[in-house]
GROMACS .gro file of C-alpha atoms in nm:
model
  461
    1MET     CA    1  20.052  18.894  11.048
    2PRO     CA    2  19.767  18.875  10.845
    3PHE     CA    3  19.670  18.534  10.691
    4GLU     CA    4  19.933  18.367  10.895
    5HIS     CA    5  19.683  18.138  11.065
    6LEU     CA    6  19.582  18.052  10.670
    7ARG     CA    7  19.938  17.977  10.583
    8GLU     CA    8  19.939  17.731  10.872
    9LEU     CA    9  19.626  17.579  10.737
   10ARG     CA   10  19.765  17.518  10.374
   11LYS     CA   11  20.034  17.320  10.546
   12ARG     CA   12  19.784  17.091  10.682
   13PHE     CA   13  19.606  17.061  10.355
   14ARG     CA   14  19.615  16.713  10.164
   15ARG     CA   15  19.454  16.740   9.796
   16GLU     CA   16  19.509  16.362   9.767
   17SER     CA   17  19.260  16.318  10.067
   18VAL     CA   18  18.976  16.554   9.923
   19THR     CA   19  18.655  16.376   9.837
   20LEU     CA   20  18.433  16.724   9.816
   21GLN     CA   21  18.370  16.915   9.499
   22LEU     CA   22  18.563  17.204   9.630
   23ASP     CA   23  18.549  17.373   9.306
   24ASP     CA   24  18.146  17.414   9.332
   25ILE     CA   25  18.165  17.522   9.722
   26GLN     CA   26  18.169  17.870   9.803
   27SER     CA   27  18.506  17.933  10.011
   28LEU     CA   28  18.325  18.103  10.301
   29ILE     CA   29  18.176  17.799  10.388
   30LEU     CA   30  18.526  17.593  10.467
   31ARG     CA   31  18.763  17.904  10.465
   32SER     CA   32  18.814  18.057  10.800
   33ARG     CA   33  18.839  18.432  10.814
   34PRO     CA   34  19.174  18.604  10.831
   35GLU     CA   35  19.326  18.730  11.158
   36PRO     CA   36  19.306  19.021  11.195
   37TYR     CA   37  19.005  19.099  10.963
   38VAL     CA   38  18.795  19.383  10.803
   39GLY     CA   39  18.482  19.358  10.627
   40ILE     CA   40  18.123  19.443  10.514
   41HIS     CA   41  17.791  19.294  10.526
   42ALA     CA   42  17.582  19.426  10.216
   43GLY     CA   43  17.175  19.339  10.206
   44LEU     CA   44  16.972  19.384   9.874
   45ARG     CA   45  16.624  19.359   9.797
   46VAL     CA   46  16.509  19.187   9.454
   47ASP     CA   47  16.265  19.439   9.291
   48THR     CA   48  16.217  19.236   8.951
   49PRO     CA   49  16.310  18.874   8.897
   50GLU     CA   50  16.549  18.984   8.578
   51GLY     CA   51  16.704  19.236   8.814
   52GLY     CA   52  16.808  18.979   9.077
   53ARG     CA   53  16.929  18.698   8.824
   54ALA     CA   54  17.109  18.985   8.682
   55LEU     CA   55  17.264  19.058   9.007
   56LEU     CA   56  17.376  18.691   9.085
   57GLY     CA   57  17.515  18.694   8.727
   58ARG     CA   58  17.762  18.938   8.798
   59LEU     CA   59  17.813  18.866   9.144
   60VAL     CA   60  17.914  18.481   9.071
   61GLU     CA   61  18.221  18.612   8.905
   62TYR     CA   62  18.353  18.726   9.223
   63VAL     CA   63  18.270  18.437   9.457
   64PRO     CA   64  18.581  18.213   9.528
   65SER     CA   65  18.560  17.823   9.548
   66ALA     CA   66  18.667  17.644   9.832
   67GLN     CA   67  18.941  17.498   9.589
   68ASP     CA   68  19.080  17.858   9.598
   69TRP     CA   69  19.155  17.875   9.956
   70THR     CA   70  19.495  17.740   9.914
   71ALA     CA   71  19.571  18.044   9.705
   72ASP     CA   72  19.690  18.390   9.857
   73MET     CA   73  19.377  18.581   9.836
   74HIS     CA   74  19.347  18.927  10.019
   75ALA     CA   75  18.972  18.934  10.013
   76TRP     CA   76  18.692  18.697   9.921
   77THR     CA   77  18.324  18.704   9.880
   78GLY     CA   78  18.009  18.480   9.974
   79VAL     CA   79  17.666  18.522   9.871
   80ALA     CA   80  17.350  18.384  10.032
   81ILE     CA   81  16.985  18.433   9.952
   82SER     CA   82  16.632  18.428  10.167
   83HIS     CA   83  16.335  18.217  10.059
   84ALA     CA   84  16.164  18.594   9.977
   85GLY     CA   85  16.470  18.645   9.732
   86LEU     CA   86  16.432  18.329   9.589
   87LYS     CA   87  16.068  18.381   9.528
   88ALA     CA   88  16.141  18.735   9.381
   89MET     CA   89  16.390  18.574   9.138
   90GLY     CA   90  16.105  18.384   9.001
   91LEU     CA   91  16.203  18.038   9.121
   92PRO     CA   92  15.903  17.791   9.028
   93GLU     CA   93  15.704  17.659   9.307
   94GLU     CA   94  15.807  17.332   9.351
   95SER     CA   95  16.165  17.438   9.399
   96LEU     CA   96  16.083  17.705   9.650
   97ALA     CA   97  15.816  17.428   9.842
   98SER     CA   98  16.139  17.187   9.838
   99PHE     CA   99  16.322  17.401  10.133
  100PRO     CA  100  16.281  17.343  10.473
  101LEU     CA  101  15.986  17.493  10.633
  102PRO     CA  102  16.214  17.713  10.904
  103PHE     CA  103  16.379  17.849  10.561
  104ARG     CA  104  16.049  17.933  10.385
  105GLN     CA  105  15.893  18.117  10.671
  106GLY     CA  106  16.202  18.324  10.789
  107MET     CA  107  16.349  18.380  11.096
  108ALA     CA  108  16.108  18.656  11.230
  109ALA     CA  109  15.783  18.403  11.191
  110ARG     CA  110  15.990  18.133  11.394
  111ALA     CA  111  16.029  18.365  11.671
  112GLY     CA  112  15.856  18.122  11.932
  113GLN     CA  113  16.070  17.859  11.836
  114LEU     CA  114  16.375  18.055  11.896
  115MET     CA  115  16.266  18.196  12.219
  116ASP     CA  116  16.290  18.546  12.065
  117THR     CA  117  16.091  18.747  12.299
  118GLY     CA  118  16.076  19.064  12.464
  119GLU     CA  119  16.347  19.292  12.352
  120ASN     CA  120  16.447  19.034  12.116
  121ALA     CA  121  16.128  19.031  11.950
  122PRO     CA  122  16.105  19.072  11.573
  123GLU     CA  123  15.868  19.383  11.648
  124THR     CA  124  16.171  19.532  11.795
  125TRP     CA  125  16.412  19.468  11.507
  126GLU     CA  126  16.605  19.706  11.274
  127GLU     CA  127  16.401  19.811  10.958
  128PHE     CA  128  16.642  19.626  10.761
  129TYR     CA  129  16.532  19.285  10.871
  130LYS     CA  130  16.178  19.361  10.929
  131ASP     CA  131  15.921  19.230  10.641
  132ASP     CA  132  16.151  18.979  10.496
  133SER     CA  133  16.305  19.264  10.266
  134LEU     CA  134  16.644  19.106  10.328
  135HIS     CA  135  16.663  18.890   9.998
  136VAL     CA  136  17.035  18.884   9.901
  137ALA     CA  137  17.347  18.906  10.155
  138VAL     CA  138  17.672  18.966  10.039
  139THR     CA  139  17.980  18.917  10.286
  140ILE     CA  140  18.328  19.038  10.208
  141TYR     CA  141  18.608  18.945  10.435
  142ALA     CA  142  18.949  19.100  10.370
  143ASP     CA  143  19.275  19.123  10.528
  144SER     CA  144  19.322  19.516  10.531
  145GLU     CA  145  19.111  19.828  10.415
  146GLU     CA  146  19.281  19.866  10.080
  147SER     CA  147  19.176  19.488   9.990
  148LEU     CA  148  18.832  19.536  10.088
  149ALA     CA  149  18.792  19.842   9.920
  150ASP     CA  150  18.904  19.659   9.596
  151ALA     CA  151  18.673  19.385   9.690
  152VAL     CA  152  18.362  19.587   9.749
  153GLU     CA  153  18.429  19.753   9.429
  154LYS     CA  154  18.431  19.446   9.204
  155ALA     CA  155  18.156  19.275   9.386
  156LEU     CA  156  17.910  19.584   9.430
  157GLY     CA  157  18.053  19.846   9.234
  158TYR     CA  158  17.823  19.789   8.899
  159LEU     CA  159  17.485  19.815   9.105
  160GLU     CA  160  17.399  20.150   8.943
  161GLU     CA  161  17.397  19.947   8.605
  162ILE     CA  162  17.118  19.679   8.703
  163ASP     CA  163  16.756  19.777   8.710
  164GLY     CA  164  16.524  19.599   8.950
  165VAL     CA  165  16.770  19.589   9.258
  166THR     CA  166  16.799  19.800   9.549
  167LEU     CA  167  17.084  19.799   9.800
  168LEU     CA  168  16.922  19.814  10.146
  169GLY     CA  169  17.235  19.891  10.325
  170THR     CA  170  17.604  19.798  10.427
  171HIS     CA  171  17.773  19.744  10.766
  172ALA     CA  172  18.122  19.743  10.802
  173PHE     CA  173  18.289  19.533  11.046
  174GLY     CA  174  18.639  19.420  11.178
  175ALA     CA  175  18.852  19.335  11.473
  176PRO     CA  176  19.236  19.394  11.480
  177ASP     CA  177  19.282  19.132  11.735
  178ALA     CA  178  19.007  18.888  11.595
  179ALA     CA  179  18.835  18.970  11.960
  180ASN     CA  180  18.451  18.991  12.012
  181PRO     CA  181  18.304  19.295  12.158
  182PHE     CA  182  18.376  19.203  12.499
  183GLY     CA  183  18.770  19.178  12.398
  184TYR     CA  184  18.758  18.760  12.414
  185HIS     CA  185  18.933  18.612  12.121
  186ASP     CA  186  18.660  18.408  11.946
  187SER     CA  187  18.547  18.151  11.679
  188LEU     CA  188  18.856  17.921  11.792
  189SER     CA  189  18.651  17.595  11.804
  190GLN     CA  190  18.569  17.482  11.438
  191PRO     CA  191  18.470  17.128  11.316
  192LEU     CA  192  18.668  16.944  11.093
  193VAL     CA  193  18.464  16.870  10.792
  194ALA     CA  194  18.549  16.506  10.640
  195GLY     CA  195  18.650  16.509  10.262
  196ALA     CA  196  18.769  16.891  10.293
  197GLY     CA  197  19.147  16.774  10.275
  198VAL     CA  198  19.254  16.933  10.574
  199ASP     CA  199  19.444  16.738  10.863
  200ALA     CA  200  19.300  16.755  11.226
  201LEU     CA  201  19.445  17.015  11.467
  202PRO     CA  202  19.486  16.855  11.836
  203GLY     CA  203  19.158  16.887  12.001
  204GLN     CA  204  18.953  16.850  11.669
  205GLU     CA  205  18.923  16.461  11.717
  206ARG     CA  206  18.763  16.304  11.415
  207ALA     CA  207  18.636  16.462  11.126
  208ILE     CA  208  18.238  16.536  11.114
  209ALA     CA  209  18.069  16.381  10.822
  210ALA     CA  210  18.048  16.638  10.538
  211GLY     CA  211  17.664  16.621  10.473
  212GLU     CA  212  17.627  16.802  10.811
  213PHE     CA  213  17.738  17.115  10.641
  214ILE     CA  214  17.729  17.036  10.288
  215LEU     CA  215  17.405  16.952  10.119
  216GLY     CA  216  17.405  16.623   9.899
  217GLU     CA  217  17.697  16.454  10.110
  218ASP     CA  218  17.623  16.188  10.352
  219SER     CA  219  17.550  16.305  10.718
  220GLU     CA  220  17.661  16.154  11.037
  221THR     CA  221  17.354  15.935  10.994
  222GLY     CA  222  17.487  15.777  10.693
  223SER     CA  223  17.285  15.931  10.442
  224PRO     CA  224  17.238  16.298  10.295
  225VAL     CA  225  16.986  16.544  10.500
  226ALA     CA  226  16.707  16.645  10.271
  227MET     CA  227  16.785  16.923  10.024
  228PRO     CA  228  16.611  17.158   9.771
  229SER     CA  229  16.517  17.060   9.422
  230PRO     CA  230  16.610  17.012   9.169
  231ASP     CA  231  16.947  16.859   9.250
  232VAL     CA  232  17.144  17.140   9.062
  233LEU     CA  233  17.002  17.395   9.301
  234GLY     CA  234  17.061  17.217   9.632
  235ARG     CA  235  17.408  17.006   9.599
  236ASN     CA  236  17.715  17.184   9.729
  237GLY     CA  237  17.518  17.448   9.906
  238SER     CA  238  17.455  17.504  10.277
  239PHE     CA  239  17.219  17.689  10.505
  240VAL     CA  240  17.313  18.004  10.702
  241VAL     CA  241  17.173  18.154  10.997
  242LEU     CA  242  17.228  18.522  11.022
  243ARG     CA  243  17.159  18.728  11.368
  244LYS     CA  244  17.277  19.070  11.448
  245TYR     CA  245  17.361  19.143  11.803
  246ASP     CA  246  17.419  19.488  11.969
  247SER     CA  247  17.650  19.430  12.253
  248ARG     CA  248  17.641  19.589  12.614
  249VAL     CA  249  17.981  19.623  12.684
  250GLY     CA  250  17.970  19.862  12.946
  251ALA     CA  251  17.677  19.663  13.115
  252TRP     CA  252  17.902  19.398  13.087
  253ASN     CA  253  18.200  19.584  13.273
  254ASP     CA  254  17.942  19.692  13.531
  255PHE     CA  255  17.873  19.353  13.605
  256LEU     CA  256  18.215  19.225  13.649
  257ARG     CA  257  18.291  19.511  13.871
  258GLU     CA  258  18.006  19.456  14.081
  259HIS     CA  259  18.061  19.079  14.134
  260ALA     CA  260  18.436  19.028  14.120
  261GLU     CA  261  18.578  18.885  14.438
  262GLU     CA  262  18.814  19.196  14.467
  263ASP     CA  263  18.797  19.542  14.309
  264THR     CA  264  19.110  19.451  14.068
  265GLN     CA  265  19.100  19.390  13.679
  266GLU     CA  266  19.256  19.068  13.740
  267SER     CA  267  18.978  18.953  13.959
  268ARG     CA  268  18.689  19.101  13.700
  269ASP     CA  269  18.888  18.927  13.426
  270ALA     CA  270  18.877  18.591  13.637
  271LEU     CA  271  18.517  18.624  13.680
  272GLY     CA  272  18.464  18.703  13.302
  273ALA     CA  273  18.661  18.391  13.208
  274LYS     CA  274  18.427  18.200  13.430
  275LEU     CA  275  18.102  18.333  13.231
  276VAL     CA  276  18.282  18.258  12.888
  277GLY     CA  277  18.500  17.960  12.967
  278ARG     CA  278  18.783  18.117  12.840
  279TRP     CA  279  19.033  18.408  12.909
  280ARG     CA  280  19.047  18.695  12.689
  281SER     CA  281  19.347  18.546  12.482
  282GLY     CA  282  19.137  18.254  12.392
  283ALA     CA  283  19.332  18.031  12.646
  284PRO     CA  284  19.038  17.762  12.781
  285LEU     CA  285  19.007  17.739  13.159
  286VAL     CA  286  19.041  17.355  13.154
  287LEU     CA  287  19.391  17.431  13.045
  288SER     CA  288  19.479  17.736  13.228
  289PRO     CA  289  19.252  17.746  13.522
  290GLU     CA  290  19.419  18.023  13.746
  291LYS     CA  291  19.541  18.302  13.509
  292ASP     CA  292  19.532  18.388  13.146
  293ASP     CA  293  19.807  18.242  12.913
  294VAL     CA  294  19.849  18.437  12.614
  295ASP     CA  295  20.113  18.217  12.432
  296LEU     CA  296  19.830  17.919  12.498
  297GLY     CA  297  19.514  18.143  12.346
  298MET     CA  298  19.726  18.217  12.022
  299ASP     CA  299  19.851  17.848  11.993
  300GLN     CA  300  19.635  17.683  11.740
  301SER     CA  301  19.791  17.344  11.826
  302ARG     CA  302  19.687  17.385  12.185
  303ASN     CA  303  19.405  17.617  12.245
  304ASP     CA  304  19.139  17.364  12.139
  305ASP     CA  305  19.285  17.068  12.244
  306PHE     CA  306  19.099  16.983  12.546
  307ASP     CA  307  18.732  16.848  12.664
  308TYR     CA  308  18.566  16.841  12.986
  309SER     CA  309  18.606  16.474  13.079
  310ASP     CA  310  18.845  16.536  13.385
  311ASP     CA  311  18.617  16.861  13.493
  312ARG     CA  312  18.344  16.644  13.570
  313ARG     CA  313  18.234  16.905  13.865
  314GLY     CA  314  18.282  17.191  13.661
  315LEU     CA  315  18.542  17.332  13.912
  316MET     CA  316  18.761  17.449  13.655
  317CYS     CA  317  18.518  17.539  13.397
  318PRO     CA  318  18.170  17.585  13.511
  319HIS     CA  319  17.903  17.398  13.346
  320SER     CA  320  17.691  17.716  13.249
  321ALA     CA  321  17.994  17.890  13.080
  322HIS     CA  322  17.927  17.988  12.730
  323VAL     CA  323  18.159  17.783  12.546
  324ARG     CA  324  18.110  17.478  12.737
  325ARG     CA  325  17.694  17.525  12.659
  326MET     CA  326  17.770  17.545  12.321
  327ASN     CA  327  18.014  17.277  12.280
  328PRO     CA  328  17.988  17.053  12.586
  329ARG     CA  329  18.246  16.800  12.450
  330GLY     CA  330  18.299  16.516  12.685
  331SER     CA  331  18.059  16.661  12.984
  332GLU     CA  332  17.801  16.445  13.119
  333LEU     CA  333  17.462  16.580  13.005
  334THR     CA  334  17.161  16.540  13.202
  335ILE     CA  335  16.953  16.558  12.890
  336LEU     CA  336  17.171  16.305  12.619
  337THR     CA  337  17.219  16.454  12.278
  338ASP     CA  338  17.451  16.389  11.975
  339GLU     CA  339  17.670  16.676  11.979
  340ASN     CA  340  17.815  16.600  11.626
  341ILE     CA  341  17.479  16.668  11.485
  342HIS     CA  342  17.484  17.000  11.638
  343ARG     CA  343  17.848  17.129  11.545
  344ILE     CA  344  17.823  17.467  11.351
  345ILE     CA  345  18.075  17.628  11.145
  346ARG     CA  346  18.094  17.978  11.238
  347ARG     CA  347  18.179  18.288  11.068
  348SER     CA  348  18.087  18.552  11.314
  349SER     CA  349  18.204  18.911  11.250
  350THR     CA  350  18.264  19.205  11.558
  351PHE     CA  351  18.189  19.546  11.466
  352GLY     CA  352  18.245  19.864  11.674
  353PRO     CA  353  18.543  20.034  11.869
  354GLU     CA  354  18.756  19.787  12.059
  355TRP     CA  355  18.667  19.684  12.400
  356ASP     CA  356  18.733  19.918  12.664
  357PRO     CA  357  18.755  19.841  13.051
  358ASP     CA  358  18.675  20.171  13.160
  359LEU     CA  359  18.327  20.141  12.986
  360THR     CA  360  18.008  20.167  13.179
  361ALA     CA  361  17.597  20.100  13.125
  362ALA     CA  362  17.590  20.474  13.060
  363ASP     CA  363  17.810  20.448  12.757
  364ASP     CA  364  17.602  20.160  12.593
  365LYS     CA  365  17.472  20.292  12.265
  366ASP     CA  366  17.265  20.104  11.977
  367ASP     CA  367  17.430  19.966  11.688
  368GLU     CA  368  17.789  20.113  11.819
  369ARG     CA  369  17.934  19.788  11.921
  370GLY     CA  370  17.811  19.435  11.831
  371LEU     CA  371  17.815  19.076  11.653
  372PHE     CA  372  17.707  18.940  11.350
  373PHE     CA  373  17.667  18.581  11.439
  374ILE     CA  374  17.680  18.370  11.164
  375PHE     CA  375  17.690  17.991  11.137
  376ILE     CA  376  17.662  17.753  10.853
  377SER     CA  377  17.510  17.414  10.849
  378ALA     CA  378  17.324  17.170  10.639
  379ARG     CA  379  17.083  17.146  10.974
  380ALA     CA  380  17.096  17.519  11.046
  381TYR     CA  381  16.769  17.578  11.137
  382ASP     CA  382  16.701  17.255  11.355
  383THR     CA  383  17.030  17.335  11.522
  384VAL     CA  384  16.962  17.714  11.602
  385GLU     CA  385  16.620  17.640  11.722
  386PHE     CA  386  16.776  17.391  11.962
  387LEU     CA  387  17.065  17.572  12.078
  388GLN     CA  388  16.815  17.839  12.159
  389GLN     CA  389  16.576  17.643  12.309
  390GLU     CA  390  16.774  17.408  12.520
  391TRP     CA  391  17.136  17.492  12.540
  392ILE     CA  392  17.088  17.860  12.535
  393ASN     CA  393  16.815  17.972  12.723
  394ARG     CA  394  16.734  17.672  12.948
  395GLY     CA  395  16.980  17.493  13.193
  396ASN     CA  396  16.801  17.146  13.234
  397PHE     CA  397  17.062  16.948  13.001
  398ILE     CA  398  17.338  17.061  13.282
  399ASP     CA  399  17.092  17.011  13.595
  400LEU     CA  400  17.039  17.386  13.638
  401GLY     CA  401  16.687  17.444  13.563
  402THR     CA  402  16.618  17.788  13.440
  403GLU     CA  403  16.975  17.934  13.445
  404ARG     CA  404  17.049  18.072  13.087
  405ASP     CA  405  17.357  18.123  12.914
  406PRO     CA  406  17.507  18.432  13.065
  407VAL     CA  407  17.664  18.597  12.767
  408VAL     CA  408  17.395  18.532  12.473
  409GLY     CA  409  17.107  18.430  12.674
  410LEU     CA  410  16.776  18.662  12.707
  411HIS     CA  411  16.705  18.764  13.033
  412GLU     CA  412  16.407  18.949  13.097
  413GLU     CA  413  16.469  18.934  13.448
  414PRO     CA  414  16.813  18.920  13.626
  415GLY     CA  415  16.938  18.573  13.609
  416ARG     CA  416  17.201  18.360  13.793
  417PHE     CA  417  17.534  18.198  13.714
  418THR     CA  418  17.626  17.885  13.907
  419ILE     CA  419  18.014  17.847  13.992
  420PRO     CA  420  18.082  17.505  14.123
  421ASP     CA  421  18.311  17.529  14.416
  422ARG     CA  422  18.447  17.353  14.759
  423PRO     CA  423  18.303  17.285  14.992
  424VAL     CA  424  17.950  17.457  14.835
  425ARG     CA  425  17.894  17.632  14.495
  426LYS     CA  426  17.867  17.998  14.462
  427ARG     CA  427  17.587  18.186  14.283
  428VAL     CA  428  17.605  18.513  14.116
  429ASP     CA  429  17.290  18.695  14.052
  430GLY     CA  430  17.192  18.975  13.839
  431VAL     CA  431  17.280  18.841  13.507
  432THR     CA  432  17.102  19.075  13.235
  433THR     CA  433  17.091  19.048  12.856
  434PHE     CA  434  17.449  19.149  12.737
  435ASN     CA  435  17.384  19.090  12.369
  436ARG     CA  436  17.050  19.229  12.221
  437LEU     CA  437  16.897  19.082  11.898
  438ARG     CA  438  16.868  19.355  11.636
  439GLY     CA  439  16.742  19.119  11.373
  440GLY     CA  440  16.833  18.831  11.154
  441GLN     CA  441  16.746  18.583  10.834
  442ASN     CA  442  16.739  18.258  10.742
  443MET     CA  443  16.930  18.216  10.467
  444PHE     CA  444  17.044  17.961  10.154
  445MET     CA  445  17.443  17.971  10.054
  446PRO     CA  446  17.403  17.777   9.696
  447SER     CA  447  17.711  17.626   9.490
  448LEU     CA  448  17.852  17.813   9.248
  449THR     CA  449  17.668  17.612   8.983
  450ALA     CA  450  17.332  17.695   9.151
  451LEU     CA  451  17.404  18.059   9.135
  452ARG     CA  452  17.476  18.043   8.773
  453TRP     CA  453  17.158  17.833   8.724
  454ILE     CA  454  16.976  18.075   8.894
  455ALA     CA  455  17.097  18.373   8.712
  456ASP     CA  456  16.987  18.177   8.372
  457ALA     CA  457  16.672  18.093   8.480
  458GLY     CA  458  16.769  17.731   8.401
  459TRP     CA  459  16.433  17.601   8.525
  460GLU     CA  460  16.308  17.744   8.183
  461SER     CA  461  16.560  17.542   7.956
   0.00000   0.00000   0.00000
């Protein structure tokens, strides 16, 4: 049932424990997507400062705050702006210069730090993401096509009335079973944000300091991370990483068919679970190592209640599995790092037809199936570059040398996946790039106050 998981979330809400200014924070930051969900991403270019500010002045009226998440909303809108977009709106140079360097440069200019090379290099991206033309990104999530159509009309239906803004394009998305293009229930593990007023689920452990996600709040270091100035612009905002991937589902299926121990769907699913770290239902391998458990996978009180402290050798979940790489909770890492400052809020969205086990590589087509990888963090750019360099495209931190993430890693040459086993580990060769980057941008998600301040050209008052 749509929004059933949100109703369960509301049961854990304790308004008396709220310390954040929820009424000023965009709902999309702290509110999970519905399950199942539909939605749309829209990209706009600001051609004149007046047009851009007029756009925000209209948009902000349809952006709910995080305080509204307890209401029965059937759709909600989020807004993020690139550095080029802020510049096009006429923000003073002093404010523009106060943003982090990776945000100012944009994602394409950071390709070296992000290891976006070869077929993932910026020159291969879709036109939509080239030349820093994506100035404003509007995301709308909804629980039905009818709710989505109504929200789109409210948030974007007036664009023809505004001079100085160009709609670059839209991209619909949605997943009836909340699964990614490969058929795996995703976005199950989310950090608990201190001060948001929500009780922890089993497995969430302690709340992460709010300043890791909300600018102006204390971070895990005990003080806020640097934020844009003036205060009205930066406070209660956050940073967003947007990366669009085309998913090669047929190539994934071919790999499983070729390397599974037996020529059965069950054996192929078992190998896929090793690569991902969860079964298709979302059930984690460390809780159900032998077979999928749909009840476990769908149970919010159990499906994230684990760590890897009892699986030191990786016999249940390989060290190189995607979800273990991205959140190695309780693992012994060769290169030590503070996991809590690399936590991210994920708002990923799947597009295209549902996973089909009969697809082959010959069926893969550009822009037919894929994923918008979207994450939110006050340290977004340091985090994404760390993840790309260390946890995704290298294996040193788990003592696996050059071995890369089997799901989202870039494999310019066929790679290897290691499965610990007794008496000796197994190695599966021939891993390819199953998710190809088609573009992206570094964005800023302002507070509602900041959106109005920009719309009103508050720096001129």
